[in-house]
mmCIF file of C-alpha atoms in Angstrom:
data_model
loop_
_atom_site.group_PDB
_atom_site.id
_atom_site.type_symbol
_atom_site.label_atom_id
_atom_site.label_comp_id
_atom_site.label_asym_id
_atom_site.label_seq_id
_atom_site.Cartn_x
_atom_site.Cartn_y
_atom_site.Cartn_z
ATOM 1 C CA SER I 171 0.151 -0.040 0.063
ATOM 2 C CA ARG I 172 0.687 3.372 -1.000
ATOM 3 C CA MET I 173 1.889 5.686 2.749
ATOM 4 C CA SER I 174 0.400 8.571 2.818
ATOM 5 C CA ARG I 175 2.687 11.825 3.767
ATOM 6 C CA LYS I 176 2.174 15.754 4.405
ATOM 7 C CA ARG I 177 3.443 17.911 2.625
ATOM 8 C CA THR I 178 4.061 21.639 3.482
ATOM 9 C CA ARG I 179 3.728 24.274 0.593
ATOM 10 C CA PRO I 180 6.490 26.202 -0.185
ATOM 11 C CA GLY I 181 6.832 29.432 2.425
ATOM 12 C CA SER I 182 4.622 27.562 4.802
ATOM 13 C CA MET I 183 5.932 26.719 8.446
ATOM 14 C CA GLY I 184 6.205 23.088 9.177
ATOM 15 C CA GLU I 185 5.823 21.326 12.784
ATOM 16 C CA SER I 186 9.113 21.285 13.812
ATOM 17 C CA ASP I 187 9.727 25.020 12.730
ATOM 18 C CA ALA I 188 6.232 25.908 14.686
ATOM 19 C CA MET I 189 7.736 23.827 17.520
ATOM 20 C CA LEU I 190 11.106 26.152 17.600
ATOM 21 C CA TYR I 191 9.442 29.013 17.323
ATOM 22 C CA LYS I 192 7.164 28.384 20.574
ATOM 23 C CA TYR I 193 10.247 27.409 22.848
ATOM 24 C CA THR I 194 12.527 30.616 21.554
ATOM 25 C CA PHE I 195 9.996 33.163 22.669
ATOM 26 C CA VAL I 196 8.749 31.158 25.670
ATOM 27 C CA ALA I 197 12.396 31.335 26.513
ATOM 28 C CA PHE I 198 12.421 34.697 25.677
ATOM 29 C CA LEU I 199 9.698 35.842 28.188
ATOM 30 C CA ALA I 200 11.425 33.517 30.734
ATOM 31 C CA THR I 201 14.572 36.074 30.284
ATOM 32 C CA MET I 202 12.652 38.930 30.417
ATOM 33 C CA GLY I 203 11.022 38.084 33.682
ATOM 34 C CA LEU I 204 13.952 36.841 35.072
ATOM 35 C CA VAL I 205 15.790 40.354 34.187
ATOM 36 C CA PHE I 206 13.070 41.993 35.385
ATOM 37 C CA PHE I 207 13.096 40.087 38.808
ATOM 38 C CA LEU I 208 16.404 40.824 39.509
ATOM 39 C CA HIS I 209 16.490 44.442 38.828
ATOM 40 C CA PHE I 210 13.491 44.417 40.981
ATOM 41 C CA PHE I 211 14.854 42.841 44.350
ATOM 42 C CA THR I 212 18.268 43.856 43.574
ATOM 43 C CA SER I 213 17.167 48.077 43.693
ATOM 44 C CA ILE I 214 15.296 46.907 47.185
ATOM 45 C CA GLY I 215 17.264 48.889 50.026
ATOM 46 C CA THR I 216 19.708 50.523 47.803
ATOM 47 C CA PRO I 217 20.127 54.107 48.665
ATOM 48 C CA ARG I 218 18.620 56.809 46.610
ATOM 49 C CA LYS I 219 19.663 60.259 46.891
ATOM 50 C CA ARG I 220 17.916 62.823 48.162
ATOM 51 C CA LEU I 221 17.667 65.658 46.039
ATOM 52 C CA PRO I 222 17.732 68.997 48.442
ATOM 53 C CA VAL I 223 14.482 70.864 49.015
ATOM 54 C CA GLU I 224 14.068 72.887 45.747
ATOM 55 C CA THR I 225 11.056 75.274 47.178
ATOM 56 C CA ASP I 226 10.078 78.722 47.073
ATOM 57 C CA GLN I 227 12.028 78.474 50.806
ATOM 58 C CA THR I 228 15.772 78.148 48.604
ATOM 59 C CA LYS I 229 16.108 79.202 44.762
ATOM 60 C CA SER I 230 14.315 82.280 45.386
ATOM 61 C CA CYS I 231 16.073 83.089 48.796
ATOM 62 C CA PRO I 232 19.081 85.757 48.495
ATOM 63 C CA TYR I 233 20.305 83.818 51.326
ATOM 64 C CA TYR I 234 20.468 80.614 49.862
ATOM 65 C CA ARG I 235 22.279 81.992 47.090
ATOM 66 C CA GLU I 236 24.966 83.761 48.742
ATOM 67 C CA MET I 237 25.698 80.817 50.609
ATOM 68 C CA MET I 238 25.931 78.562 47.860
ATOM 69 C CA GLN I 239 28.326 80.979 45.925
ATOM 70 C CA ASN I 240 30.506 80.075 48.737
ATOM 71 C CA ARG I 241 31.008 76.532 48.007
ATOM 72 C CA PRO I 242 29.819 74.832 51.051
ATOM 73 C CA VAL I 243 30.653 71.304 52.020
ATOM 74 C CA GLY I 244 27.750 70.934 53.857
ATOM 75 C CA TYR I 245 24.812 72.922 53.927
ATOM 76 C CA TRP I 246 21.149 71.989 56.638
ATOM 77 C CA ARG I 247 18.681 74.174 55.553
ATOM 78 C CA LEU I 248 15.948 72.596 58.280
ATOM 79 C CA VAL I 249 13.399 73.705 56.193
ATOM 80 C CA GLU I 250 11.543 70.352 55.986
ATOM 81 C CA PRO I 251 8.493 69.652 57.081
ATOM 82 C CA ARG I 252 7.148 68.294 61.092
ATOM 83 C CA GLY I 253 6.825 64.663 60.666
ATOM 84 C CA SER I 254 10.251 64.859 58.197
ATOM 85 C CA PHE I 255 12.874 62.210 59.037
ATOM 86 C CA THR I 256 16.201 63.363 56.817
ATOM 87 C CA ALA I 257 17.193 66.766 56.822
ATOM 88 C CA ALA I 258 18.738 67.164 53.173
ATOM 89 C CA ASN I 259 22.378 68.497 52.840
ATOM 90 C CA SER I 260 21.917 71.710 49.964
ATOM 91 C CA ALA I 261 25.341 71.323 49.309
ATOM 92 C CA ASN I 262 25.820 67.664 48.706
ATOM 93 C CA LEU I 263 23.450 65.185 48.023
ATOM 94 C CA GLU I 264 25.897 62.209 49.819
ATOM 95 C CA PHE I 265 26.041 63.912 53.308
ATOM 96 C CA PRO I 266 21.991 63.924 54.503
ATOM 97 C CA GLY I 267 21.084 64.078 58.310
ATOM 98 C CA THR I 268 18.807 61.828 59.834
ATOM 99 C CA ILE I 269 16.215 63.816 62.195
ATOM 100 C CA SER I 270 15.505 62.548 65.709
ATOM 101 C CA SER I 271 11.620 61.967 66.688
ATOM 102 C CA HIS I 272 12.200 64.550 69.501
ATOM 103 C CA VAL I 273 13.195 67.504 66.845
ATOM 104 C CA VAL I 274 10.161 70.120 66.043
ATOM 105 C CA MET I 275 10.676 71.077 62.294
ATOM 106 C CA GLY I 276 8.413 73.629 60.547
ATOM 107 C CA GLU I 277 8.997 76.238 63.176
ATOM 108 C CA GLY I 278 8.931 79.926 62.950
ATOM 109 C CA TRP I 279 11.033 81.363 60.453
ATOM 110 C CA ALA I 280 14.976 82.030 60.799
ATOM 111 C CA LEU I 281 15.376 84.834 58.423
ATOM 112 C CA ARG I 282 13.319 87.975 57.803
ATOM 113 C CA SER I 283 14.678 88.125 54.497
ATOM 114 C CA CYS I 284 13.496 84.365 53.132
ATOM 115 C CA LYS I 285 10.775 83.154 54.745
ATOM 116 C CA VAL I 286 12.394 79.962 55.539
ATOM 117 C CA THR I 287 11.061 77.662 58.385
ATOM 118 C CA SER I 288 13.486 76.212 61.287
ATOM 119 C CA ALA I 289 13.968 73.650 63.444
ATOM 120 C CA LEU I 290 13.613 73.306 67.716
ATOM 121 C CA PHE I 291 15.587 71.392 70.213
ATOM 122 C CA ASP I 292 13.482 71.223 73.410
ATOM 123 C CA ALA I 293 13.302 67.396 74.283
ATOM 124 C CA PRO I 294 16.338 65.253 75.495
ATOM 125 C CA GLY I 295 17.471 62.652 72.885
ATOM 126 C CA ALA I 296 16.537 65.923 69.966
ATOM 127 C CA ASP I 297 18.841 65.759 67.321
ATOM 128 C CA ILE I 298 20.231 65.396 63.930
ATOM 129 C CA SER I 299 23.136 63.682 63.480
ATOM 130 C CA VAL I 300 25.381 63.051 59.678
ATOM 131 C CA PRO I 301 27.150 60.381 59.633
ATOM 132 C CA PHE I 302 31.135 60.530 60.384
ATOM 133 C CA GLU I 303 32.758 62.030 56.874
ATOM 134 C CA PRO I 304 36.555 63.172 56.051
ATOM 135 C CA THR I 305 34.552 66.031 53.705
ATOM 136 C CA LEU I 306 33.066 67.768 56.679
ATOM 137 C CA ASN I 307 36.226 67.310 59.187
ATOM 138 C CA PRO I 308 38.558 69.437 56.946
ATOM 139 C CA ASN I 309 42.013 70.629 58.680
ATOM 140 C CA HIS I 310 40.439 74.724 57.690
ATOM 141 C CA TYR I 311 37.025 75.592 57.899
ATOM 142 C CA SER I 312 34.422 77.836 58.370
ATOM 143 C CA LEU I 313 30.556 77.601 60.431
ATOM 144 C CA GLU I 314 28.108 79.041 60.135
ATOM 145 C CA LEU I 315 24.150 78.976 61.323
ATOM 146 C CA TRP I 316 21.437 81.153 63.113
ATOM 147 C CA ALA I 317 20.378 79.928 66.621
ATOM 148 C CA GLN I 318 17.806 81.508 68.726
ATOM 149 C CA ALA I 319 18.630 80.346 72.505
ATOM 150 C CA LYS I 320 15.694 79.356 74.217
ATOM 151 C CA GLU I 321 14.157 81.951 76.803
ATOM 152 C CA GLY I 322 12.954 81.281 80.740
ATOM 153 C CA GLY I 323 13.081 77.839 81.995
ATOM 154 C CA ALA I 324 15.552 76.661 84.989
ATOM 155 C CA GLU I 325 19.628 78.149 84.974
ATOM 156 C CA VAL I 326 21.770 76.480 82.366
ATOM 157 C CA THR I 327 25.154 76.223 83.484
ATOM 158 C CA GLY I 328 26.971 73.675 81.601
ATOM 159 C CA SER I 329 28.048 74.168 77.669
ATOM 160 C CA GLN I 330 25.078 74.138 75.087
ATOM 161 C CA SER I 331 25.877 73.409 71.593
ATOM 162 C CA PRO I 332 23.956 74.155 67.958
ATOM 163 C CA LEU I 333 27.237 72.584 65.971
ATOM 164 C CA SER I 334 29.558 70.238 66.913
ATOM 165 C CA SER I 335 32.121 67.390 65.017
ATOM 166 C CA THR I 336 33.739 66.187 67.823
ATOM 167 C CA SER I 337 36.160 63.083 68.024
ATOM 168 C CA SER I 338 34.437 60.207 70.371
ATOM 169 C CA GLU I 339 38.216 59.741 72.293
ATOM 170 C CA GLU I 340 40.275 62.197 71.108
ATOM 171 C CA LYS I 341 39.946 65.986 71.833
ATOM 172 C CA GLN I 342 39.782 66.884 68.324
ATOM 173 C CA GLY I 343 37.086 68.562 66.032
ATOM 174 C CA TYR I 344 35.729 71.722 66.078
ATOM 175 C CA ALA I 345 31.881 72.873 67.711
ATOM 176 C CA ILE I 346 29.985 76.172 68.429
ATOM 177 C CA VAL I 347 28.953 76.322 71.670
ATOM 178 C CA VAL I 348 27.288 78.815 74.669
ATOM 179 C CA GLU I 349 29.252 78.384 77.323
ATOM 180 C CA SER I 350 29.533 80.649 80.658
ATOM 181 C CA ASN I 351 32.333 82.966 81.334
ATOM 182 C CA ALA I 352 34.378 83.875 84.585
ATOM 183 C CA GLU I 353 31.705 86.538 85.626
ATOM 184 C CA GLY I 354 29.071 83.618 85.308
ATOM 185 C CA GLU I 355 27.252 85.357 81.550
ATOM 186 C CA ARG I 356 26.075 83.206 78.854
ATOM 187 C CA VAL I 357 28.200 83.746 76.330
ATOM 188 C CA TRP I 358 29.286 82.648 72.346
ATOM 189 C CA ARG I 359 32.152 80.369 71.686
ATOM 190 C CA VAL I 360 33.741 78.002 68.924
ATOM 191 C CA ALA I 361 35.615 75.711 69.962
ATOM 192 C CA CYS I 362 38.518 73.457 68.752
ATOM 193 C CA GLY I 363 40.550 70.376 69.596
ATOM 194 C CA THR I 364 43.916 70.143 69.587
ATOM 195 C CA GLY I 365 44.812 67.284 70.857
ATOM 196 C CA SER I 366 45.337 67.559 74.030
ATOM 197 C CA THR I 367 43.027 70.470 75.254
ATOM 198 C CA TRP I 368 40.018 72.742 73.941
ATOM 199 C CA VAL I 369 40.625 76.272 72.257
ATOM 200 C CA ARG I 370 38.235 78.341 72.615
ATOM 201 C CA ALA I 371 37.326 82.021 71.577
ATOM 202 C CA GLU I 372 34.451 84.240 72.898
ATOM 203 C CA GLY I 373 32.091 86.459 71.393
ATOM 204 C CA PRO I 374 29.160 88.470 73.255
ATOM 205 C CA VAL I 375 26.383 87.386 75.986
ATOM 206 C CA VAL I 376 23.885 85.418 74.425
ATOM 207 C CA VAL I 377 20.446 87.147 74.385
ATOM 208 C CA PRO I 378 17.558 84.590 74.314
ATOM 209 C CA GLY I 379 15.105 84.662 72.773
ATOM 210 C CA LYS I 380 16.719 86.872 69.597
ATOM 211 C CA TRP I 381 18.014 85.352 66.508
ATOM 212 C CA THR I 382 21.426 85.230 65.980
ATOM 213 C CA HIS I 383 24.009 84.952 63.269
ATOM 214 C CA VAL I 384 27.225 82.915 64.347
ATOM 215 C CA LEU I 385 30.381 82.675 61.766
ATOM 216 C CA ALA I 386 33.427 80.847 63.137
ATOM 217 C CA ALA I 387 37.078 79.943 60.918
ATOM 218 C CA PHE I 388 40.243 78.143 61.799
ATOM 219 C CA ASP I 389 42.771 79.252 59.045
ATOM 220 C CA GLY I 390 45.418 77.174 59.894
ATOM 221 C CA LYS I 391 46.205 79.689 62.591
ATOM 222 C CA HIS I 392 43.638 81.783 64.294
ATOM 223 C CA LEU I 393 40.769 80.403 65.393
ATOM 224 C CA ARG I 394 38.119 83.315 65.500
ATOM 225 C CA ILE I 395 34.605 84.210 65.502
ATOM 226 C CA SER I 396 31.690 86.166 64.608
ATOM 227 C CA VAL I 397 28.497 86.938 66.307
ATOM 228 C CA ASP I 398 25.812 89.382 64.244
ATOM 229 C CA GLY I 399 28.624 90.664 61.441
ATOM 230 C CA GLN I 400 31.012 91.289 63.935
ATOM 231 C CA MET I 401 34.312 90.347 64.917
ATOM 232 C CA TYR I 402 34.885 89.069 68.364
ATOM 233 C CA GLY I 403 37.409 86.100 69.853
ATOM 234 C CA ASP I 404 40.622 85.820 68.023
ATOM 235 C CA THR I 405 42.557 83.326 69.247
ATOM 236 C CA THR I 406 46.241 81.371 68.180
ATOM 237 C CA ALA I 407 45.688 77.650 68.154
ATOM 238 C CA SER I 408 46.426 74.437 66.318
ATOM 239 C CA CYS I 409 42.943 72.851 65.678
ATOM 240 C CA LYS I 410 43.093 69.170 65.041
ATOM 241 C CA PRO I 411 39.963 67.889 62.583
ATOM 242 C CA ASN I 412 37.228 64.958 64.117
ATOM 243 C CA GLN I 413 38.895 61.665 62.700
ATOM 244 C CA ASP I 414 35.889 59.452 63.589
ATOM 245 C CA ALA I 415 32.539 60.259 64.928
ATOM 246 C CA PRO I 416 29.194 61.978 63.545
ATOM 247 C CA LEU I 417 28.473 65.719 62.888
ATOM 248 C CA HIS I 418 25.710 66.801 65.474
ATOM 249 C CA ILE I 419 22.994 69.686 64.395
ATOM 250 C CA GLY I 420 21.729 70.162 68.324
ATOM 251 C CA GLY I 421 22.625 66.916 69.756
ATOM 252 C CA GLY I 422 25.752 68.126 71.289
ATOM 253 C CA GLY I 423 27.579 65.118 70.520
ATOM 254 C CA SER I 424 30.310 63.754 73.160
ATOM 255 C CA LYS I 425 31.888 67.131 74.037
ATOM 256 C CA PHE I 426 29.118 69.153 74.372
ATOM 257 C CA GLY I 427 25.780 69.763 76.038
ATOM 258 C CA PRO I 428 22.645 69.534 73.862
ATOM 259 C CA TRP I 429 20.783 72.814 72.329
ATOM 260 C CA ALA I 430 18.014 74.136 73.497
ATOM 261 C CA GLY I 431 16.363 76.013 71.404
ATOM 262 C CA HIS I 432 15.812 77.052 67.567
ATOM 263 C CA ILE I 433 18.012 76.484 64.448
ATOM 264 C CA ALA I 434 18.424 76.844 61.162
ATOM 265 C CA GLU I 435 20.816 77.589 58.639
ATOM 266 C CA VAL I 436 23.451 75.267 59.533
ATOM 267 C CA VAL I 437 26.766 75.623 56.906
ATOM 268 C CA VAL I 438 30.112 74.376 56.838
ATOM 269 C CA TYR I 439 33.047 75.697 54.586
ATOM 270 C CA SER I 440 36.432 73.476 53.736
ATOM 271 C CA HIS I 441 38.122 76.884 53.997
ATOM 272 C CA PRO I 442 38.384 79.965 56.030
ATOM 273 C CA LEU I 443 35.871 82.889 54.802
ATOM 274 C CA ALA I 444 37.087 86.271 55.400
ATOM 275 C CA GLN I 445 35.982 88.083 58.354
ATOM 276 C CA THR I 446 34.241 90.943 55.711
ATOM 277 C CA ILE I 447 31.800 87.763 55.219
ATOM 278 C CA ALA I 448 30.112 87.868 58.264
ATOM 279 C CA GLY I 449 28.835 91.436 57.945
ATOM 280 C CA ARG I 450 27.777 90.910 54.631
ATOM 281 C CA HIS I 451 25.824 87.313 55.328
ATOM 282 C CA PHE I 452 24.104 88.748 58.247
ATOM 283 C CA ASN I 453 23.185 91.906 57.030
ATOM 284 C CA ILE I 454 21.120 89.663 53.948
ATOM 285 C CA GLY I 455 19.761 87.096 56.574
ATOM 286 C CA THR I 456 18.433 90.371 58.001
#
């Protein structure tokens, strides 16, 4: 008997070709699914850079533009709304601060020239910490901020620091502090560690409830402080940078006490600013 055979017309797809196409398509879908799976799960937990708080509180503010022109390495404006857990660094996206639950964000305006908010530190544990970073601890530097010491309450006798970056063990690093002088008056100071002791340059008496501009600098030989645009203390020092500990805004760190009051516009520069800059920055802010 004659065996019947299926013949394919020229240009048509045979059974073997159809199976090959089917398996190839299935393999393609499986590969794409695997690629998506790996991309999705490897992205979980990957830290993303947080953009600066680019609102009308920043780009349109003359004070903000002035700060950025001076090339800061750290600039925490503290303009985040209440409930925020991260303080953006407008100068460098890699160094944000972690806001503790005891800090109250979205407080009253710090600058008259711009409607920017501030942060309130008025409870135990109130702190904004930035992990240790050598860039924020240069050999020469300038430190700048606006602060308002709390009015009323119990008399304070220890140190209070709105900004500090000090080593956990050694006497190294820098801090802007309020301390009592020999007469018992609460005064503004900038302190730096030499490795064996702390050196301080002294400013004027603190006025509780008043927003105050502080600019401190170390140029390798002299440690100085200006308050509200006026130059005050200038002392010889051999300051050494912090080598291992976080930077603290309001929390005081390991060497100085915590701040009680408001803080805004915290800036760290890797170079000393000229003395004349203090007056300019104060005038722009007010």
